[in-house]
PDB file of C-alpha atoms in Angstrom:
ATOM      1  CA  UNK A   1     -12.043 -96.196 -74.605  1.00  0.00           C
ATOM      2  CA  UNK A   2     -13.327 -97.914 -71.587  1.00  0.00           C
ATOM      3  CA  UNK A   3     -17.056 -98.130 -71.051  1.00  0.00           C
ATOM      4  CA  UNK A   4     -19.542 -99.629 -68.683  1.00  0.00           C
ATOM      5  CA  UNK A   5     -22.849-101.015 -69.877  1.00  0.00           C
ATOM      6  CA  UNK A   6     -25.883-101.688 -67.776  1.00  0.00           C
ATOM      7  CA  UNK A   7     -28.320-103.146 -70.291  1.00  0.00           C
ATOM      8  CA  UNK A   8     -31.394-102.967 -68.076  1.00  0.00           C
ATOM      9  CA  UNK A   9     -32.736 -99.471 -67.568  1.00  0.00           C
ATOM     10  CA  UNK A  10     -35.545-100.587 -65.280  1.00  0.00           C
ATOM     11  CA  UNK A  11     -36.196-103.851 -63.432  1.00  0.00           C
ATOM     12  CA  UNK A  12     -39.271-104.759 -61.388  1.00  0.00           C
ATOM     13  CA  UNK A  13     -39.245-107.628 -58.920  1.00  0.00           C
ATOM     14  CA  UNK A  14     -41.568-108.786 -56.173  1.00  0.00           C
ATOM     15  CA  UNK A  15     -40.457-108.554 -52.576  1.00  0.00           C
ATOM     16  CA  UNK A  16     -38.733-111.791 -51.587  1.00  0.00           C
ATOM     17  CA  UNK A  17     -37.734-112.641 -55.134  1.00  0.00           C
ATOM     18  CA  UNK A  18     -34.131-112.948 -56.234  1.00  0.00           C
ATOM     19  CA  UNK A  19     -32.402-110.167 -58.133  1.00  0.00           C
ATOM     20  CA  UNK A  20     -29.631-109.945 -60.679  1.00  0.00           C
ATOM     21  CA  UNK A  21     -28.473-106.655 -62.172  1.00  0.00           C
ATOM     22  CA  UNK A  22     -26.172-106.880 -65.142  1.00  0.00           C
ATOM     23  CA  UNK A  23     -22.992-104.961 -65.772  1.00  0.00           C
ATOM     24  CA  UNK A  24     -20.528-105.364 -68.624  1.00  0.00           C
ATOM     25  CA  UNK A  25     -17.323-103.426 -69.091  1.00  0.00           C
ATOM     26  CA  UNK A  26     -14.983-102.785 -71.925  1.00  0.00           C
ATOM     27  CA  UNK A  27     -11.434-102.308 -70.752  1.00  0.00           C
ATOM     28  CA  UNK A  28      -8.014-103.565 -71.745  1.00  0.00           C
ATOM     29  CA  UNK A  29      -6.966-104.892 -68.367  1.00  0.00           C
ATOM     30  CA  UNK A  30      -8.820-106.208 -65.379  1.00  0.00           C
ATOM     31  CA  UNK A  31     -10.229-103.059 -63.891  1.00  0.00           C
ATOM     32  CA  UNK A  32     -11.321-102.231 -60.412  1.00  0.00           C
ATOM     33  CA  UNK A  33     -15.090-102.686 -60.288  1.00  0.00           C
ATOM     34  CA  UNK A  34     -17.727-101.188 -58.037  1.00  0.00           C
ATOM     35  CA  UNK A  35     -21.451-101.223 -57.432  1.00  0.00           C
ATOM     36  CA  UNK A  36     -23.130 -98.175 -55.933  1.00  0.00           C
ATOM     37  CA  UNK A  37     -26.733 -97.606 -54.882  1.00  0.00           C
ATOM     38  CA  UNK A  38     -28.563 -94.289 -54.944  1.00  0.00           C
ATOM     39  CA  UNK A  39     -31.817 -93.895 -53.061  1.00  0.00           C
ATOM     40  CA  UNK A  40     -34.110 -90.963 -53.898  1.00  0.00           C
ATOM     41  CA  UNK A  41     -32.597 -87.711 -52.686  1.00  0.00           C
ATOM     42  CA  UNK A  42     -29.523 -89.497 -51.371  1.00  0.00           C
ATOM     43  CA  UNK A  43     -25.924 -89.613 -52.423  1.00  0.00           C
ATOM     44  CA  UNK A  44     -24.285 -92.705 -53.804  1.00  0.00           C
ATOM     45  CA  UNK A  45     -23.426 -95.481 -51.380  1.00  0.00           C
ATOM     46  CA  UNK A  46     -20.845 -98.147 -52.114  1.00  0.00           C
ATOM     47  CA  UNK A  47     -22.306-101.666 -52.019  1.00  0.00           C
ATOM     48  CA  UNK A  48     -19.195-103.637 -52.893  1.00  0.00           C
ATOM     49  CA  UNK A  49     -15.960-103.609 -54.850  1.00  0.00           C
ATOM     50  CA  UNK A  50     -13.656-105.986 -56.679  1.00  0.00           C
ATOM     51  CA  UNK A  51      -9.931-105.484 -57.122  1.00  0.00           C
ATOM     52  CA  UNK A  52      -8.474-108.976 -57.394  1.00  0.00           C
ATOM     53  CA  UNK A  53      -8.605-112.437 -55.873  1.00  0.00           C
ATOM     54  CA  UNK A  54     -11.836-114.248 -55.146  1.00  0.00           C
ATOM     55  CA  UNK A  55     -14.227-113.460 -57.963  1.00  0.00           C
ATOM     56  CA  UNK A  56     -17.291-113.579 -55.729  1.00  0.00           C
ATOM     57  CA  UNK A  57     -17.414-110.562 -53.489  1.00  0.00           C
ATOM     58  CA  UNK A  58     -19.792-109.852 -50.656  1.00  0.00           C
ATOM     59  CA  UNK A  59     -21.129-106.423 -49.914  1.00  0.00           C
ATOM     60  CA  UNK A  60     -23.442-104.620 -47.585  1.00  0.00           C
ATOM     61  CA  UNK A  61     -27.198-105.141 -47.326  1.00  0.00           C
ATOM     62  CA  UNK A  62     -26.929-108.776 -48.417  1.00  0.00           C
ATOM     63  CA  UNK A  63     -25.643-108.034 -51.928  1.00  0.00           C
ATOM     64  CA  UNK A  64     -22.953-109.965 -53.728  1.00  0.00           C
ATOM     65  CA  UNK A  65     -21.356-109.704 -57.147  1.00  0.00           C
ATOM     66  CA  UNK A  66     -19.383-112.070 -59.321  1.00  0.00           C
ATOM     67  CA  UNK A  67     -16.546-111.023 -61.607  1.00  0.00           C
ATOM     68  CA  UNK A  68     -16.347-113.091 -64.787  1.00  0.00           C
ATOM     69  CA  UNK A  69     -13.316-112.202 -66.840  1.00  0.00           C
ATOM     70  CA  UNK A  70     -14.378-114.322 -69.816  1.00  0.00           C
ATOM     71  CA  UNK A  71     -17.647-112.410 -70.072  1.00  0.00           C
ATOM     72  CA  UNK A  72     -16.308-109.012 -68.981  1.00  0.00           C
ATOM     73  CA  UNK A  73     -19.140-108.926 -66.492  1.00  0.00           C
ATOM     74  CA  UNK A  74     -19.667-107.967 -62.896  1.00  0.00           C
ATOM     75  CA  UNK A  75     -23.290-108.767 -62.110  1.00  0.00           C
ATOM     76  CA  UNK A  76     -24.915-107.814 -58.831  1.00  0.00           C
ATOM     77  CA  UNK A  77     -27.133-110.321 -57.053  1.00  0.00           C
ATOM     78  CA  UNK A  78     -29.334-110.606 -54.012  1.00  0.00           C
ATOM     79  CA  UNK A  79     -31.183-113.800 -53.058  1.00  0.00           C
ATOM     80  CA  UNK A  80     -34.232-112.102 -51.538  1.00  0.00           C
ATOM     81  CA  UNK A  81     -35.148-108.506 -52.247  1.00  0.00           C
ATOM     82  CA  UNK A  82     -36.654-106.226 -49.614  1.00  0.00           C
ATOM     83  CA  UNK A  83     -38.906-103.258 -50.317  1.00  0.00           C
ATOM     84  CA  UNK A  84     -36.148-100.968 -49.040  1.00  0.00           C
ATOM     85  CA  UNK A  85     -33.898-102.105 -51.880  1.00  0.00           C
ATOM     86  CA  UNK A  86     -35.895 -99.998 -54.338  1.00  0.00           C
ATOM     87  CA  UNK A  87     -33.344 -97.525 -55.686  1.00  0.00           C
ATOM     88  CA  UNK A  88     -31.073 -96.889 -58.625  1.00  0.00           C
ATOM     89  CA  UNK A  89     -27.987 -99.046 -58.961  1.00  0.00           C
ATOM     90  CA  UNK A  90     -24.804 -98.026 -60.721  1.00  0.00           C
ATOM     91  CA  UNK A  91     -21.912-100.159 -61.829  1.00  0.00           C
ATOM     92  CA  UNK A  92     -18.583 -98.328 -62.048  1.00  0.00           C
ATOM     93  CA  UNK A  93     -15.120 -99.030 -63.364  1.00  0.00           C
ATOM     94  CA  UNK A  94     -11.909 -97.449 -62.217  1.00  0.00           C
ATOM     95  CA  UNK A  95      -9.811 -95.980 -64.985  1.00  0.00           C
ATOM     96  CA  UNK A  96      -6.534 -95.500 -63.234  1.00  0.00           C
ATOM     97  CA  UNK A  97      -6.267 -98.477 -60.946  1.00  0.00           C
ATOM     98  CA  UNK A  98      -6.446 -96.299 -57.880  1.00  0.00           C
ATOM     99  CA  UNK A  99     -10.095 -95.232 -57.895  1.00  0.00           C
ATOM    100  CA  UNK A 100      -9.117 -91.732 -58.909  1.00  0.00           C
ATOM    101  CA  UNK A 101     -11.656 -91.571 -61.678  1.00  0.00           C
ATOM    102  CA  UNK A 102     -14.745 -93.726 -61.822  1.00  0.00           C
ATOM    103  CA  UNK A 103     -16.618 -94.351 -65.048  1.00  0.00           C
ATOM    104  CA  UNK A 104     -20.230 -95.142 -64.289  1.00  0.00           C
ATOM    105  CA  UNK A 105     -22.820 -97.121 -66.172  1.00  0.00           C
ATOM    106  CA  UNK A 106     -26.130 -95.504 -66.975  1.00  0.00           C
ATOM    107  CA  UNK A 107     -27.822 -97.110 -63.996  1.00  0.00           C
ATOM    108  CA  UNK A 108     -30.627 -99.594 -63.400  1.00  0.00           C
ATOM    109  CA  UNK A 109     -33.754 -98.434 -61.614  1.00  0.00           C
ATOM    110  CA  UNK A 110     -35.140-101.163 -59.337  1.00  0.00           C
ATOM    111  CA  UNK A 111     -38.811-101.241 -58.392  1.00  0.00           C
ATOM    112  CA  UNK A 112     -39.938-103.678 -55.703  1.00  0.00           C
ATOM    113  CA  UNK A 113     -43.550-104.797 -55.678  1.00  0.00           C
ATOM    114  CA  UNK A 114     -45.201-105.722 -52.361  1.00  0.00           C
TER     115      UNK A 114
ATOM    116  CA  UNK B   1     -18.362 -88.002 -37.766  1.00  0.00           C
ATOM    117  CA  UNK B   2     -20.210 -86.089 -40.429  1.00  0.00           C
ATOM    118  CA  UNK B   3     -20.287 -87.230 -43.995  1.00  0.00           C
ATOM    119  CA  UNK B   4     -19.626 -85.221 -47.110  1.00  0.00           C
ATOM    120  CA  UNK B   5     -21.754 -82.109 -47.165  1.00  0.00           C
ATOM    121  CA  UNK B   6     -22.624 -79.912 -50.121  1.00  0.00           C
ATOM    122  CA  UNK B   7     -24.222 -76.515 -50.373  1.00  0.00           C
ATOM    123  CA  UNK B   8     -26.553 -75.270 -51.532  1.00  0.00           C
ATOM    124  CA  UNK B   9     -28.771 -78.316 -51.932  1.00  0.00           C
ATOM    125  CA  UNK B  10     -30.671 -76.577 -54.704  1.00  0.00           C
ATOM    126  CA  UNK B  11     -29.700 -73.643 -56.878  1.00  0.00           C
ATOM    127  CA  UNK B  12     -31.774 -71.935 -59.532  1.00  0.00           C
ATOM    128  CA  UNK B  13     -29.950 -69.402 -61.662  1.00  0.00           C
ATOM    129  CA  UNK B  14     -30.517 -67.459 -64.819  1.00  0.00           C
ATOM    130  CA  UNK B  15     -28.634 -68.268 -67.967  1.00  0.00           C
ATOM    131  CA  UNK B  16     -25.406 -66.303 -68.128  1.00  0.00           C
ATOM    132  CA  UNK B  17     -24.917 -65.957 -64.380  1.00  0.00           C
ATOM    133  CA  UNK B  18     -22.003 -67.452 -62.460  1.00  0.00           C
ATOM    134  CA  UNK B  19     -22.560 -70.021 -59.723  1.00  0.00           C
ATOM    135  CA  UNK B  20     -20.412 -71.488 -56.970  1.00  0.00           C
ATOM    136  CA  UNK B  21     -21.019 -74.918 -55.501  1.00  0.00           C
ATOM    137  CA  UNK B  22     -19.383 -75.915 -52.263  1.00  0.00           C
ATOM    138  CA  UNK B  23     -18.197 -79.262 -50.943  1.00  0.00           C
ATOM    139  CA  UNK B  24     -17.054 -80.094 -47.432  1.00  0.00           C
ATOM    140  CA  UNK B  25     -15.320 -83.484 -47.436  1.00  0.00           C
ATOM    141  CA  UNK B  26     -15.047 -85.889 -44.556  1.00  0.00           C
ATOM    142  CA  UNK B  27     -12.439 -84.700 -42.110  1.00  0.00           C
ATOM    143  CA  UNK B  28      -9.079 -86.288 -42.834  1.00  0.00           C
ATOM    144  CA  UNK B  29      -9.912 -87.244 -46.407  1.00  0.00           C
ATOM    145  CA  UNK B  30      -7.177 -85.957 -48.670  1.00  0.00           C
ATOM    146  CA  UNK B  31      -8.802 -86.839 -51.987  1.00  0.00           C
ATOM    147  CA  UNK B  32     -11.851 -85.035 -53.308  1.00  0.00           C
ATOM    148  CA  UNK B  33     -13.848 -85.600 -56.474  1.00  0.00           C
ATOM    149  CA  UNK B  34     -16.550 -83.782 -58.414  1.00  0.00           C
ATOM    150  CA  UNK B  35     -19.061 -85.561 -60.626  1.00  0.00           C
ATOM    151  CA  UNK B  36     -22.060 -84.389 -62.596  1.00  0.00           C
ATOM    152  CA  UNK B  37     -25.278 -86.368 -62.920  1.00  0.00           C
ATOM    153  CA  UNK B  38     -27.652 -85.384 -65.682  1.00  0.00           C
ATOM    154  CA  UNK B  39     -30.453 -87.089 -67.549  1.00  0.00           C
ATOM    155  CA  UNK B  40     -28.726 -87.115 -70.871  1.00  0.00           C
ATOM    156  CA  UNK B  41     -25.189 -87.929 -69.782  1.00  0.00           C
ATOM    157  CA  UNK B  42     -25.558 -90.028 -66.656  1.00  0.00           C
ATOM    158  CA  UNK B  43     -22.781 -89.742 -64.065  1.00  0.00           C
ATOM    159  CA  UNK B  44     -19.682 -88.004 -65.372  1.00  0.00           C
ATOM    160  CA  UNK B  45     -16.346 -87.442 -63.682  1.00  0.00           C
ATOM    161  CA  UNK B  46     -15.340 -83.783 -63.628  1.00  0.00           C
ATOM    162  CA  UNK B  47     -12.202 -83.318 -61.546  1.00  0.00           C
ATOM    163  CA  UNK B  48     -10.141 -84.864 -58.793  1.00  0.00           C
ATOM    164  CA  UNK B  49      -8.033 -83.239 -56.081  1.00  0.00           C
ATOM    165  CA  UNK B  50      -5.259 -84.779 -54.058  1.00  0.00           C
ATOM    166  CA  UNK B  51      -4.655 -82.263 -51.322  1.00  0.00           C
ATOM    167  CA  UNK B  52      -4.981 -78.860 -52.958  1.00  0.00           C
ATOM    168  CA  UNK B  53      -3.753 -79.884 -56.368  1.00  0.00           C
ATOM    169  CA  UNK B  54      -5.780 -81.245 -59.232  1.00  0.00           C
ATOM    170  CA  UNK B  55      -3.682 -83.711 -61.259  1.00  0.00           C
ATOM    171  CA  UNK B  56      -6.658 -84.702 -63.384  1.00  0.00           C
ATOM    172  CA  UNK B  57      -8.856 -81.988 -64.891  1.00  0.00           C
ATOM    173  CA  UNK B  58      -9.764 -84.017 -67.942  1.00  0.00           C
ATOM    174  CA  UNK B  59     -13.441 -84.202 -67.156  1.00  0.00           C
ATOM    175  CA  UNK B  60     -14.192 -80.496 -66.989  1.00  0.00           C
ATOM    176  CA  UNK B  61     -16.583 -79.964 -69.919  1.00  0.00           C
ATOM    177  CA  UNK B  62     -15.454 -76.477 -70.882  1.00  0.00           C
ATOM    178  CA  UNK B  63     -13.332 -73.561 -69.749  1.00  0.00           C
ATOM    179  CA  UNK B  64     -16.412 -72.117 -68.057  1.00  0.00           C
ATOM    180  CA  UNK B  65     -15.904 -74.746 -65.369  1.00  0.00           C
ATOM    181  CA  UNK B  66     -13.212 -74.413 -62.724  1.00  0.00           C
ATOM    182  CA  UNK B  67     -12.586 -75.806 -59.285  1.00  0.00           C
ATOM    183  CA  UNK B  68     -10.317 -75.108 -56.410  1.00  0.00           C
ATOM    184  CA  UNK B  69      -9.568 -76.580 -53.067  1.00  0.00           C
ATOM    185  CA  UNK B  70      -8.046 -74.721 -50.169  1.00  0.00           C
ATOM    186  CA  UNK B  71      -6.442 -75.972 -46.994  1.00  0.00           C
ATOM    187  CA  UNK B  72      -6.801 -79.527 -48.189  1.00  0.00           C
ATOM    188  CA  UNK B  73     -10.430 -79.371 -47.210  1.00  0.00           C
ATOM    189  CA  UNK B  74     -13.287 -77.359 -48.719  1.00  0.00           C
ATOM    190  CA  UNK B  75     -13.656 -77.304 -52.474  1.00  0.00           C
ATOM    191  CA  UNK B  76     -15.586 -74.941 -54.695  1.00  0.00           C
ATOM    192  CA  UNK B  77     -16.792 -75.725 -58.193  1.00  0.00           C
ATOM    193  CA  UNK B  78     -17.458 -72.577 -60.187  1.00  0.00           C
ATOM    194  CA  UNK B  79     -19.457 -72.404 -63.385  1.00  0.00           C
ATOM    195  CA  UNK B  80     -19.226 -69.133 -65.279  1.00  0.00           C
ATOM    196  CA  UNK B  81     -21.811 -67.851 -67.727  1.00  0.00           C
ATOM    197  CA  UNK B  82     -24.126 -70.767 -67.019  1.00  0.00           C
ATOM    198  CA  UNK B  83     -25.972 -72.423 -69.868  1.00  0.00           C
ATOM    199  CA  UNK B  84     -29.129 -74.511 -69.765  1.00  0.00           C
ATOM    200  CA  UNK B  85     -27.133 -77.645 -70.509  1.00  0.00           C
ATOM    201  CA  UNK B  86     -25.322 -77.105 -67.203  1.00  0.00           C
ATOM    202  CA  UNK B  87     -28.516 -78.072 -65.374  1.00  0.00           C
ATOM    203  CA  UNK B  88     -27.693 -81.228 -63.443  1.00  0.00           C
ATOM    204  CA  UNK B  89     -26.968 -82.607 -60.006  1.00  0.00           C
ATOM    205  CA  UNK B  90     -23.375 -81.953 -59.026  1.00  0.00           C
ATOM    206  CA  UNK B  91     -21.992 -84.603 -56.698  1.00  0.00           C
ATOM    207  CA  UNK B  92     -18.914 -84.352 -54.536  1.00  0.00           C
ATOM    208  CA  UNK B  93     -17.074 -87.311 -53.040  1.00  0.00           C
ATOM    209  CA  UNK B  94     -14.050 -87.743 -50.827  1.00  0.00           C
ATOM    210  CA  UNK B  95     -11.725 -90.567 -49.927  1.00  0.00           C
ATOM    211  CA  UNK B  96      -8.745 -91.148 -47.683  1.00  0.00           C
ATOM    212  CA  UNK B  97      -6.509 -90.760 -50.682  1.00  0.00           C
ATOM    213  CA  UNK B  98      -3.744 -93.112 -49.715  1.00  0.00           C
ATOM    214  CA  UNK B  99      -2.893 -96.506 -51.109  1.00  0.00           C
ATOM    215  CA  UNK B 100      -5.684 -99.034 -50.730  1.00  0.00           C
ATOM    216  CA  UNK B 101      -8.215 -96.347 -49.858  1.00  0.00           C
ATOM    217  CA  UNK B 102     -10.508 -96.733 -52.803  1.00  0.00           C
ATOM    218  CA  UNK B 103     -13.883 -96.045 -51.316  1.00  0.00           C
ATOM    219  CA  UNK B 104     -15.346 -92.744 -52.354  1.00  0.00           C
ATOM    220  CA  UNK B 105     -17.963 -91.317 -50.005  1.00  0.00           C
ATOM    221  CA  UNK B 106     -20.535 -89.191 -51.792  1.00  0.00           C
ATOM    222  CA  UNK B 107     -22.427 -86.139 -50.655  1.00  0.00           C
ATOM    223  CA  UNK B 108     -26.134 -85.604 -51.367  1.00  0.00           C
ATOM    224  CA  UNK B 109     -25.423 -83.309 -54.298  1.00  0.00           C
ATOM    225  CA  UNK B 110     -26.389 -79.830 -55.432  1.00  0.00           C
ATOM    226  CA  UNK B 111     -29.234 -79.656 -57.918  1.00  0.00           C
ATOM    227  CA  UNK B 112     -28.518 -76.825 -60.350  1.00  0.00           C
ATOM    228  CA  UNK B 113     -31.263 -75.504 -62.573  1.00  0.00           C
ATOM    229  CA  UNK B 114     -30.408 -72.932 -65.210  1.00  0.00           C
ATOM    230  CA  UNK B 115     -33.448 -71.056 -66.528  1.00  0.00           C
TER     231      UNK B 115
END
């Protein structure tokens, strides 16, 4: 069965510091991969997605992610974190290849210190 | 245009009662999804609609859960004889539904509390 693992439940960084959120997946083929962000009281917002091609993908709000097939990883990065980035981040994998059913990781809560 | 809207935003119900949760997708989006977000289970897929039909009902946790969609637009998720373990945030999402339209737009959710 496919699964998505986000090993870090909670990460704290200082404003201006760099950020990397980890995501590993277990799936037979190269899946479609997504990162979503959820701010308190808000719905999920798509940050970026990977389907194929260039393994470094750029998203909104200055985020990027790199797909590494050999490590089955799709880590999210940002060079300089802003206080407004404090939120919960979810990695997701598409089961069907058409984004009909997303399997989400358990999420990483990001705290940003002033 | 407006995003995905859900109602009510909060619902408190007694164990054993039935509840209906409503989702209004983005206009023109043919695909609609329901997810459940709970502390113990994280984000779980429940059901997906393409138009008014639901080709994938595999995520519905029990036969107490059902969903329908009418007119290719509004969807209702119904939970019968609610149990305390049904307490969660129920999220709805919609997407264009065609090829290469993978982005799901999420609503703010309905927080269901079963007492």
